CSV table of C-alpha atoms in Angstrom, one decimal:
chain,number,residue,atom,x,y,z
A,846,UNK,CA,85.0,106.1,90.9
A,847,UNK,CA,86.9,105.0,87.5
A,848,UNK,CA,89.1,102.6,87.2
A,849,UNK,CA,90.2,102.6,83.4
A,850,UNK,CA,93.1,99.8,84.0
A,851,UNK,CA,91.1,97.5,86.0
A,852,UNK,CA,88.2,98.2,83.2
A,853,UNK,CA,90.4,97.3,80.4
A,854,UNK,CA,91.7,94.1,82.0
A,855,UNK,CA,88.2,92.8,82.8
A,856,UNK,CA,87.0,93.6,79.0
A,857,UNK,CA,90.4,91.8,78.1
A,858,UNK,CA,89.5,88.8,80.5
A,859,UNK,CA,85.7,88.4,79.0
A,860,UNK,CA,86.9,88.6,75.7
A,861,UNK,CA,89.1,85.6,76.4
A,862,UNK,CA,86.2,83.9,78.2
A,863,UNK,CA,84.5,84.1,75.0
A,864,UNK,CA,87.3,83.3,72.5
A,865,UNK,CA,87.3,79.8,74.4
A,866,UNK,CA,83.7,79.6,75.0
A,867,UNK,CA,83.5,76.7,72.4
A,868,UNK,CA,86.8,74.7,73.5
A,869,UNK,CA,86.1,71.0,74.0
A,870,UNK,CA,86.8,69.5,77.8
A,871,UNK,CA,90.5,68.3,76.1
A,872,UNK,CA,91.5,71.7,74.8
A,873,UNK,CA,89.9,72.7,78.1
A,874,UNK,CA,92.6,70.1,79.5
A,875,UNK,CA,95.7,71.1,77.6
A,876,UNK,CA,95.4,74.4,78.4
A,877,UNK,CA,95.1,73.5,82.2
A,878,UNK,CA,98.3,71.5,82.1
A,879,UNK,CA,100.2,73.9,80.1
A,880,UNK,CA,100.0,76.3,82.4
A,881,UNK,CA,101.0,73.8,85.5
A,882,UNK,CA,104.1,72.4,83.7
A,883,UNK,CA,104.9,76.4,83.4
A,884,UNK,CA,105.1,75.9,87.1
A,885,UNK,CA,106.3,73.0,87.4
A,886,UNK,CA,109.6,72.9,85.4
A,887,UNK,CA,112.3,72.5,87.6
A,888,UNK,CA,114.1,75.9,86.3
A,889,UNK,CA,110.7,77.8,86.6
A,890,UNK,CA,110.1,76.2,90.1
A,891,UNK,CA,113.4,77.3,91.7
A,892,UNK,CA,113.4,80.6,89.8
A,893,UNK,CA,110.2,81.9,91.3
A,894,UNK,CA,111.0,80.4,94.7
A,895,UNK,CA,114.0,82.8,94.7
A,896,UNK,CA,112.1,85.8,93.4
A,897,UNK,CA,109.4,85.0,96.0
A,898,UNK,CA,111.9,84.6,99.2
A,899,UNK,CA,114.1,87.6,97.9
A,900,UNK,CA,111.2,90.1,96.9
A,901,UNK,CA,108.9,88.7,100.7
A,902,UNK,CA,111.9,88.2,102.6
A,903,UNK,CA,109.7,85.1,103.5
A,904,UNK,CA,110.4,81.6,103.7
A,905,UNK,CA,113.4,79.3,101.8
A,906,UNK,CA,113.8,78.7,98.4
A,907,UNK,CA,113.9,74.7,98.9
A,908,UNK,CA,110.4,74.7,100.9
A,909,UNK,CA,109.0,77.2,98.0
A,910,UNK,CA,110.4,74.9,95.3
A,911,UNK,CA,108.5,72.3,96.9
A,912,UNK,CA,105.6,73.9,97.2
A,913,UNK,CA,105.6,75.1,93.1
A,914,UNK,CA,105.8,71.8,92.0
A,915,UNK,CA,103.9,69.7,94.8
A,916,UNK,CA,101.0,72.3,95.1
A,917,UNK,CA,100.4,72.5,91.3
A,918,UNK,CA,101.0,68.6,91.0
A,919,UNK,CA,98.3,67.9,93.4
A,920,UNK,CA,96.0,70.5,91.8
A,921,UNK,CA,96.5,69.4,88.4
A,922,UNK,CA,95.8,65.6,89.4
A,923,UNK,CA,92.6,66.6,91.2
A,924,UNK,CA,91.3,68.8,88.2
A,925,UNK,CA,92.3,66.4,85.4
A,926,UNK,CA,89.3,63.8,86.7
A,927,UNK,CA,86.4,66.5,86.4
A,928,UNK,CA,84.2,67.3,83.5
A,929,UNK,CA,83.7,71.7,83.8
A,930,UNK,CA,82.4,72.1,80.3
A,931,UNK,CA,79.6,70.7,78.4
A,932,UNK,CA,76.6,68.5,79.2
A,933,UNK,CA,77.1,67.1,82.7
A,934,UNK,CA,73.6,64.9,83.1
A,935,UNK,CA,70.7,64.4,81.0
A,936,UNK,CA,67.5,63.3,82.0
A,937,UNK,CA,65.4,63.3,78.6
A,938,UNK,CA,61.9,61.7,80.5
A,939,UNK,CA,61.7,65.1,82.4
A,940,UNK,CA,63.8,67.0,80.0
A,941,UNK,CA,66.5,67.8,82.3
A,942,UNK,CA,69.9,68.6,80.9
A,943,UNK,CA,72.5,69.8,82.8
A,944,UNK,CA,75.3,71.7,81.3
A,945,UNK,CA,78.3,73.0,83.0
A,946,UNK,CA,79.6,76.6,82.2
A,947,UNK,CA,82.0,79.7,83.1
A,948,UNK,CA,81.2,82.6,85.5
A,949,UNK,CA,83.1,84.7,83.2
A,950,UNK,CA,85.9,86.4,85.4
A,951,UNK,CA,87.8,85.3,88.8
A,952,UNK,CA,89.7,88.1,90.6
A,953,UNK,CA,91.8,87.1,93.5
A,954,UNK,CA,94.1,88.7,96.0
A,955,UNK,CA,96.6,86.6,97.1
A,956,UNK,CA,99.2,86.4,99.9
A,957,UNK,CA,103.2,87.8,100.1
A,958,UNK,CA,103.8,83.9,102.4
A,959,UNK,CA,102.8,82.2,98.7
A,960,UNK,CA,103.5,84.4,95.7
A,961,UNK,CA,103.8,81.8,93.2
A,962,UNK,CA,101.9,78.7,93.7
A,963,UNK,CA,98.9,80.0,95.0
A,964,UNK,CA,98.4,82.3,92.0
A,965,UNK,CA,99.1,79.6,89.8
A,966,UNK,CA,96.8,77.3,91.1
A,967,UNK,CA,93.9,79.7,91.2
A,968,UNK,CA,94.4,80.2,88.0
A,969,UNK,CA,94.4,76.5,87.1
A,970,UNK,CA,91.2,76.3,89.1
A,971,UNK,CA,89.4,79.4,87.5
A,972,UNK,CA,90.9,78.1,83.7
A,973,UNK,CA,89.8,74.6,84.3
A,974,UNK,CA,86.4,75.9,84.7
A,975,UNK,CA,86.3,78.2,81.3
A,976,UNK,CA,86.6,81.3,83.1
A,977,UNK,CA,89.9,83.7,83.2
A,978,UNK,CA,91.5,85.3,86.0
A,979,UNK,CA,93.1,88.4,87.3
A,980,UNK,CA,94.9,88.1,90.0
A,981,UNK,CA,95.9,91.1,92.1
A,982,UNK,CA,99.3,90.0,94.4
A,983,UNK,CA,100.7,91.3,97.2
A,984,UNK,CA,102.7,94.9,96.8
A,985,UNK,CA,106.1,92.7,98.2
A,986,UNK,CA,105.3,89.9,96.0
A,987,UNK,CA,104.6,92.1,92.7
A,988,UNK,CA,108.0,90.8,90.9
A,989,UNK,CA,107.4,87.2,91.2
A,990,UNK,CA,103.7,87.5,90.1
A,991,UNK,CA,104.8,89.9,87.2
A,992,UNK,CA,107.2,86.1,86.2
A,993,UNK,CA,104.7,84.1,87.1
A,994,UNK,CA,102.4,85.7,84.5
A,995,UNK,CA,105.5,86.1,81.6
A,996,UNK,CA,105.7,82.5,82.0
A,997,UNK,CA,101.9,82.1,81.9
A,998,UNK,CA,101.3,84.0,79.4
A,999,UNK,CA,104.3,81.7,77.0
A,1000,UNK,CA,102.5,78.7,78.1
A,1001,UNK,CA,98.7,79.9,77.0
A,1002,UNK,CA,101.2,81.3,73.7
A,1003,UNK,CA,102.1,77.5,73.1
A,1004,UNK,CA,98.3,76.0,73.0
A,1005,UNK,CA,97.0,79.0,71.3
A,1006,UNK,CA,94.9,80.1,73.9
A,1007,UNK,CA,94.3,84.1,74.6
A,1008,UNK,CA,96.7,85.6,77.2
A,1009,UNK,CA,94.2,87.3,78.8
A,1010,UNK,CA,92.8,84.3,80.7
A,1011,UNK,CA,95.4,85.3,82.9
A,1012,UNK,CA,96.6,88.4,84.2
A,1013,UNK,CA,98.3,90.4,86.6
């Protein structure tokens, strides 16, 4: 079975892994946070916590604004104190080094009860550790995800990093 879509995305995806293959653990960093504050903005926050409540017909759009910004706050604090890139230990008496490096591409599902922060916080996950993502949301929650990535996508425009480390 062919998948030509799915096929194209992935090649997209590896070539992005690649394109950052050499970034340092701080443009590692700034991407990462770029892509939370796209989340995290107030006016981003509340807009896809109305997409997500109108398109699921699930939850409030006050809890959901909470959960952008707390969710992605908390994730981003977490990630911010760990090395992913680069020599992690060295142990030159046995010669022992240990480096840290991508898996190459993430995919994900992820649920109609969470369309926006949990797709964003994969992705700063999967990013944080050199890799891309393609996330594949729920049918119901394809509108907010579709935002989610336009807002993505101007965020990885602003560092200069490829758009494909993130995709829908």
């Amino acid at each position: 079975m062919s998948f030509p879509e799915i096929d194209a995305m992935v090649a997209d995806a590896r070539a992005a892994v690649d394109e950052i293959s050499g970034y340092s653990q701080e443009q590692i960093d700034t991407v990462v946070k770029a892509l939370a504050w796209a989340i995290f903005r107030d006016d981003h926050a509340r807009i896809l916590a109305e997409a997500a409540v109108e398109d699921t017909g699930l939850g409030n759009v006050p809890d959901k604004i909470i959960k952008n910004k707390r969710k992605t706050y908390g994730t981003l604090c977490d990630l911010m104190a760990v090395q992913t890139v680069g020599m992690v230990d060295a142990d030159p008496d046995r010669g022992l080094y240990t480096y840290y490096k991508p898996v190459g591409v993430v995919g994900t599902l992820t649920p109609s009860t969470n369309p926006a922060a949990t797709p964003a916080n994969q992705a700063l996950m999967a990013v944080k550790g050199g890799n891309a993502i393609i996330i594949s949301p729920s049918p119901a929650a394809r509108r907010t995800a579709a935002m989610l990535e336009e807002y993505f996508h101007a965020a990885l425009d602003s560092v200069g990093a490829p758009r494909a480390l993130f995709q829908i």
